[in-house]
XYZ file of C-alpha atoms in Angstrom:
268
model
C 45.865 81.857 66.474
C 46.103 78.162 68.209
C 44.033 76.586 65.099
C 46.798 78.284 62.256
C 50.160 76.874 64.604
C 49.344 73.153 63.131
C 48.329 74.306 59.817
C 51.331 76.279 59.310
C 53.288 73.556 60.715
C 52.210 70.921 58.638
C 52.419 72.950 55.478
C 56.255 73.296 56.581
C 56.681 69.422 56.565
C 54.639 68.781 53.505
C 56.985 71.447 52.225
C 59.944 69.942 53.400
C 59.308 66.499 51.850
C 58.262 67.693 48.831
C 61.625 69.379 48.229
C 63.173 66.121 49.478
C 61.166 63.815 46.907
C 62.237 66.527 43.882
C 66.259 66.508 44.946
C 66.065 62.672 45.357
C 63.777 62.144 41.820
C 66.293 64.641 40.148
C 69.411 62.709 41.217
C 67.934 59.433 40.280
C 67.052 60.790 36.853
C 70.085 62.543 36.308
C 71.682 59.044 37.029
C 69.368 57.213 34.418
C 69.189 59.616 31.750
C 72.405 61.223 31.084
C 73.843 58.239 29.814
C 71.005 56.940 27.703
C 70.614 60.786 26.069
C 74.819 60.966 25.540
C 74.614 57.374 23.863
C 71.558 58.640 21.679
C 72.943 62.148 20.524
C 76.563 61.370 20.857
C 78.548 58.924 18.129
C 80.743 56.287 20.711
C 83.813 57.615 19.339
C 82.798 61.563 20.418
C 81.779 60.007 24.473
C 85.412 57.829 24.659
C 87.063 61.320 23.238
C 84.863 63.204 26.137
C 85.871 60.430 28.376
C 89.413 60.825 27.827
C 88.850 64.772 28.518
C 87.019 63.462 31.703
C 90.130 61.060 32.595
C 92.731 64.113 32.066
C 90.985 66.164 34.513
C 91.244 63.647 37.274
C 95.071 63.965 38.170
C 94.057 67.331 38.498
C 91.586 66.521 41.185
C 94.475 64.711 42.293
C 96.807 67.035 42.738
C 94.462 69.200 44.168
C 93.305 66.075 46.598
C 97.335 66.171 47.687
C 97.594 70.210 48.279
C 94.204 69.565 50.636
C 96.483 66.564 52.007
C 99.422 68.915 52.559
C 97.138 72.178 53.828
C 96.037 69.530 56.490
C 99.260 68.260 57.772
C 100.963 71.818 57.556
C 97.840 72.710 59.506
C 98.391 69.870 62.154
C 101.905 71.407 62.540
C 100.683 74.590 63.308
C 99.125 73.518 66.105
C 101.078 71.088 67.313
C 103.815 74.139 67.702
C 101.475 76.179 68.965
C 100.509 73.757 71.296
C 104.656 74.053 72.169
C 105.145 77.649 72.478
C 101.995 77.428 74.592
C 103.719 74.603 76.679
C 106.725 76.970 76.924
C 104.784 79.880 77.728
C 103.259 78.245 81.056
C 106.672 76.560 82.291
C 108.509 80.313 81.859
C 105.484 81.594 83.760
C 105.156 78.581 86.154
C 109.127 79.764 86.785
C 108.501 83.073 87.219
C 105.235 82.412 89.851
C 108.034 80.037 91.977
C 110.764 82.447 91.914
C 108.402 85.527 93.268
C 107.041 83.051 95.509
C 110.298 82.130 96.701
C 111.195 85.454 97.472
C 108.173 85.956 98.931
C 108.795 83.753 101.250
C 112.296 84.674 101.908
C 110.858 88.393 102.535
C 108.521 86.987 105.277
C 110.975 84.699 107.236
C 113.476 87.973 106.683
C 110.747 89.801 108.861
C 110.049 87.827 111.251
C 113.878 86.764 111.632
C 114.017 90.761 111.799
C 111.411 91.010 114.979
C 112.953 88.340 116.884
C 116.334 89.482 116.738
C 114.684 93.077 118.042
C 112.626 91.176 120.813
C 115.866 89.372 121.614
C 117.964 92.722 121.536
C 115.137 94.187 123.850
C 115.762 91.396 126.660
C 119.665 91.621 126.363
C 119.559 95.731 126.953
C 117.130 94.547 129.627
C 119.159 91.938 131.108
C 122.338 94.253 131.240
C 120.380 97.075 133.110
C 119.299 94.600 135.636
C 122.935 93.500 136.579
C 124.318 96.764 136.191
C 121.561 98.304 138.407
C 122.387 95.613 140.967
C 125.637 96.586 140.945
C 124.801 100.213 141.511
C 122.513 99.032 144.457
C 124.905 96.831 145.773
C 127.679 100.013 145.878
C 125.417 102.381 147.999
C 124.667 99.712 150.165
C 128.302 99.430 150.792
C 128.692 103.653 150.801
C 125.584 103.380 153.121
C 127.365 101.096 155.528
C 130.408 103.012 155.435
C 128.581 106.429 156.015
C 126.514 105.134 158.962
C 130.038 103.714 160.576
C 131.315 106.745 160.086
C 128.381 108.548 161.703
C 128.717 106.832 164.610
C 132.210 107.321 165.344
C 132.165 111.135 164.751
C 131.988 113.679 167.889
C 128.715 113.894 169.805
C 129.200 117.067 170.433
C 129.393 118.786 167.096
C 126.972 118.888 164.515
C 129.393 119.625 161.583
C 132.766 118.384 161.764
C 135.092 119.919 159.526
C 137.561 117.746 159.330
C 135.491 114.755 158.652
C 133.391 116.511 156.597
C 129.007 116.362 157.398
C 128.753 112.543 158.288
C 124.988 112.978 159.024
C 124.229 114.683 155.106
C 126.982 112.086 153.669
C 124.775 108.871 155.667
C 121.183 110.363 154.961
C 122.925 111.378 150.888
C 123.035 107.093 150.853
C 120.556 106.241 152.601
C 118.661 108.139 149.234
C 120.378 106.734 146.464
C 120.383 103.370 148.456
C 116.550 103.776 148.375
C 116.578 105.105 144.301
C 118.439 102.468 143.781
C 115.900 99.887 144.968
C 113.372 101.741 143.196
C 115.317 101.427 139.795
C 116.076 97.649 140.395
C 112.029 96.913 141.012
C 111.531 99.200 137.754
C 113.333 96.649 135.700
C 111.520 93.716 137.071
C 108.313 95.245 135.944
C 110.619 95.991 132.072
C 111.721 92.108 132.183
C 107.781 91.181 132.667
C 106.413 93.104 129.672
C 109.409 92.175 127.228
C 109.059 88.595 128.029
C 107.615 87.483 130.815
C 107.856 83.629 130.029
C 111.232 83.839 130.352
C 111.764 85.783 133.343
C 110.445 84.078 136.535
C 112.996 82.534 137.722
C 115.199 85.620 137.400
C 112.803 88.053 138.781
C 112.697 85.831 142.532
C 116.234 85.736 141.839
C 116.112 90.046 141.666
C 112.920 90.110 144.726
C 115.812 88.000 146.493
C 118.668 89.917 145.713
C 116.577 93.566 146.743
C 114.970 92.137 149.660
C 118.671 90.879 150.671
C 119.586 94.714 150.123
C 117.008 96.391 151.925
C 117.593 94.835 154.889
C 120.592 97.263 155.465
C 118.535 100.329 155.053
C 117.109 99.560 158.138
C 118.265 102.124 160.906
C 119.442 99.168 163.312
C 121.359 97.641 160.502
C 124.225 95.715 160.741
C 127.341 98.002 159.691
C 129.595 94.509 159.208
C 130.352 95.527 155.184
C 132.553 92.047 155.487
C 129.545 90.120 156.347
C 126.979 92.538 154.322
C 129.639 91.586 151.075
C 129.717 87.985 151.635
C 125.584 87.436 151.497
C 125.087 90.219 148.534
C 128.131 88.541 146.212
C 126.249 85.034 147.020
C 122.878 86.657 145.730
C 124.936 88.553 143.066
C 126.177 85.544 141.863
C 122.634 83.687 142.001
C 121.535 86.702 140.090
C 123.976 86.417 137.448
C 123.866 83.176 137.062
C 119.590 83.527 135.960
C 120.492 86.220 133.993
C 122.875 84.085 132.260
C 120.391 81.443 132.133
C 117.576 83.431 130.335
C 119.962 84.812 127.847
C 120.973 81.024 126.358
C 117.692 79.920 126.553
C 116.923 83.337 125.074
C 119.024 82.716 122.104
C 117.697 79.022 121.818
C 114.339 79.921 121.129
C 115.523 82.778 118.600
C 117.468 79.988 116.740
C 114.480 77.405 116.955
C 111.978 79.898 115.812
C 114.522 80.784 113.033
C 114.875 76.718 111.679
C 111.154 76.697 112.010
C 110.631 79.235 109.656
C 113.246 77.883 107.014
C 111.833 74.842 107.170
C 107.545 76.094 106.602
C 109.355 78.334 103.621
C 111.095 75.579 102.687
C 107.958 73.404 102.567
């Protein structure tokens, strides 16, 4: 089989350049002989009548030479508006791909816009249960006060005394919600730590202060001056207020930072 490959390969080429030499020989004798065999059979006026013939026919190559002219421009047009619709096609759909990612975007910074304003809401309900549990505690301190003063100017002798009603049950009745009280008001330190407890430091000493300032009345050898008792819980009422106040605006100045962040990455 490897000694036929080259034989049948060169008989390919010889074949090849044989066909070659004929078309080449042909054209060269066609070129040579047609006019010496038209001058030999044909009189001179017969070849200038058949050249004439000849002559007409060539403004019909002509013309047809200008409709190929005119198929290839009208073809150039084609595609140069295709080319334009094509053009137009990818702007409309470069438009539309902006536009869905614009709202895109505006549907993410809606979400998050949406979490932080329930985070925020979180630390405001937060924040109001803290002051208005210190107010609560800071009542049945004072009805704790007022029920141990009253205790201990009612009759030795008698255990219940009608008139002034049971001041042992009304003393030990707020000495308990003096104590659930306390209870509550360490509840929402732990709440103020878990919603956000960057924020809350400063106001949870603040509460620790406020409680511990508290407790020291539920002590049995308390002192039952509700003047001087007022004065020091409205000065760590007012401390405590005042950090509560303090984390809300700084609260509400991250919320609006975090919000101009946002517009400005969905922006970019």
């Amino acid at each position: 089989m490897s000694e036929n490959k080259p034989s049948l390969l060169k008989r390919l080429v010889r074949s090849s350049g044989w066909f070659g030499f004929v078309t080449v020989s042909f054209w060269v004798a066609f070129g040579i002989v047609m006019p010496v065999l038209l001058s030999t059979l044909l009189p001179e006026t017969r070849i200038a009548l058949y050249g004439q013939v000849g002559d007409m026919f060539g403004s019909v190559n002509s013309f047809f030479s200008g409709l190929a002219m005119l198929a290839a421009l009208y073809t150039v047009r084609l595609q140069v508006v295709e080319r334009s619709e094509a053009s137009e096609r990818q702007m409309e759909q470069d438009k539309i791909q902006a536009e869905e990612m614009r709202l895109a975007n505006e549907n993410v910074l809606l979400q998050k816009q949406m979490r932080d304003e329930v985070e925020l809401s979180k630390l405001r309900d937060a924040l109001l249960k803290v002051y208005s549990d210190a107010l609560m505690l800071e009542n049945d301190t004072y009805a704790l006060l007022s029920a141990r003063r009253h205790l201990k100017n009612a009759p030795r002798l008698a255990s219940v005394n009608f008139a002034n009603g049971d001041p042992l049950g009304d003393c030990n009745a707020a000495t308990h919600r003096q104590t659930t009280s306390t209870i509550t008001l360490k509840s929402d330190v732990i709440m103020l730590k878990l919603i956000n407890n960057d924020l809350t430091p400063d106001l949870c000493r603040c509460i620790s202060a406020f409680d511990q300032t508290v407790g020291t009345y539920n002590e049995p050898d308390a002192s039952e001056d509700i003047d001087a008792a007022s004065r020091l819980i409205g000065e760590r009422k007012q401390k405590l207020g005042e950090s509560i106040a303090a984390v809300w605006n700084q609260a509400q100045d991250l919320h609006q930072a975090k919000y101009e962040s946002a517009v400005k990455e969905g922006a970019t």
